[in-house]
Amino acid sequence: MTALPANIDATVELLRQGGYVADRALATPLYLALALQRPLFLEGEAGVGKTEIAKVLAATLGRDLVRLQCYEGLDIAAAVYEWNYPRQMMAIRLAEAAGRGQDQSIVKDIYGADFLIKRPLLAALEPHAKGAPILLIDEIDRTDEPFEAFLLEVLSDYQISIPELGTVHAATPPIVILTSNRTREIHDALKRRCLYHWLDYPNAERERAILAARLPKVGERLTAQVVAFVQALRAMELFKPPGIAESLDWAQALLVLDAGEIDRGIVDATLGVLLKYQDDIARVRGEIATRGVAPFLSGPVEPAVAAQ
């Protein structure tokens, strides 16, 4: 288990060791969250590296990663705990077969820890051999307000009450990272409990550094072209611009295809790696048909104006 970083520069270096290129604007709230034992709320577009931060922290700090993937309808049974009903029924039937069907101790037995199924939130509060785990609450904006209220209670005291067993307290609070793609607003009460950071798309310099760190086999020239092309797509205000994840996927695809540079043919064949909506793909192909690929490699692309 690695010690927590002692300052902001050490936080930048810790992430770099895990292949994550972070600037001080991101490293500062992360360092403060670690130092103050406060949850860090990361908000931003999908694919900008929010989830990856928790994964890299777990890897570089040598901690367990406990992930709660949020979705609409998420409830306590899926997020915190539930009882192993089939096993409870089997225990009751075995007791009945042994002539202990009326024994009141059976009720206590089947509501013991051996019959408890621990879900991510409960698992994160329990002791871990590697130290306090990284608790990733991913895409919190997909849940509903009642779950937010419950989560606020958990994060306020780092404890969970189980009626049959009592209250479970975290001896050491987990390192909590919450992410949101901002498909809806999260209640202020939950945000106030956290330190907040908006994670935006990286600028060209940082994105080149990310690709160089994650995919060193991609040459400098191709890396520069990939970044220039992706940055130009983001400037087009597409329905779903490509994130860092798509940049990495595309660079890796070009590497697999042994593409030495970006041209119209390779773009046309691989555009689906970058863009996931047909309207976006059609729009980009239309711009390329009108102007070619070169404008995408030199800066933001202005929409073509139809001839009058």
CSV table of C-alpha atoms in Angstrom, one decimal, residues 83-95 106 109-112 114-116:
chain,number,residue,atom,x,y,z
A,83,TRP,CA,-30.4,-11.2,2.4
A,84,ASN,CA,-29.6,-14.4,0.6
A,85,TYR,CA,-33.2,-15.6,0.4
A,86,PRO,CA,-32.5,-19.0,-1.3
A,87,ARG,CA,-29.9,-19.9,1.3
A,88,GLN,CA,-32.2,-18.8,4.1
A,89,MET,CA,-35.0,-21.0,2.8
A,90,MET,CA,-32.6,-23.9,2.5
A,91,ALA,CA,-31.5,-23.4,6.1
A,92,ILE,CA,-35.1,-23.3,7.3
A,93,ARG,CA,-35.9,-26.6,5.5
A,94,LEU,CA,-32.8,-28.3,6.9
A,95,ALA,CA,-33.9,-27.2,10.4
A,106,ILE,CA,-33.3,-20.3,13.5
A,109,ASP,CA,-29.3,-17.7,12.6
A,110,ILE,CA,-30.7,-16.9,9.1
A,111,TYR,CA,-30.4,-13.2,9.7
A,112,GLY,CA,-26.7,-13.5,10.6
A,114,ASP,CA,-23.3,-15.5,6.9
A,115,PHE,CA,-26.6,-14.9,5.0
A,116,LEU,CA,-25.8,-11.3,4.1
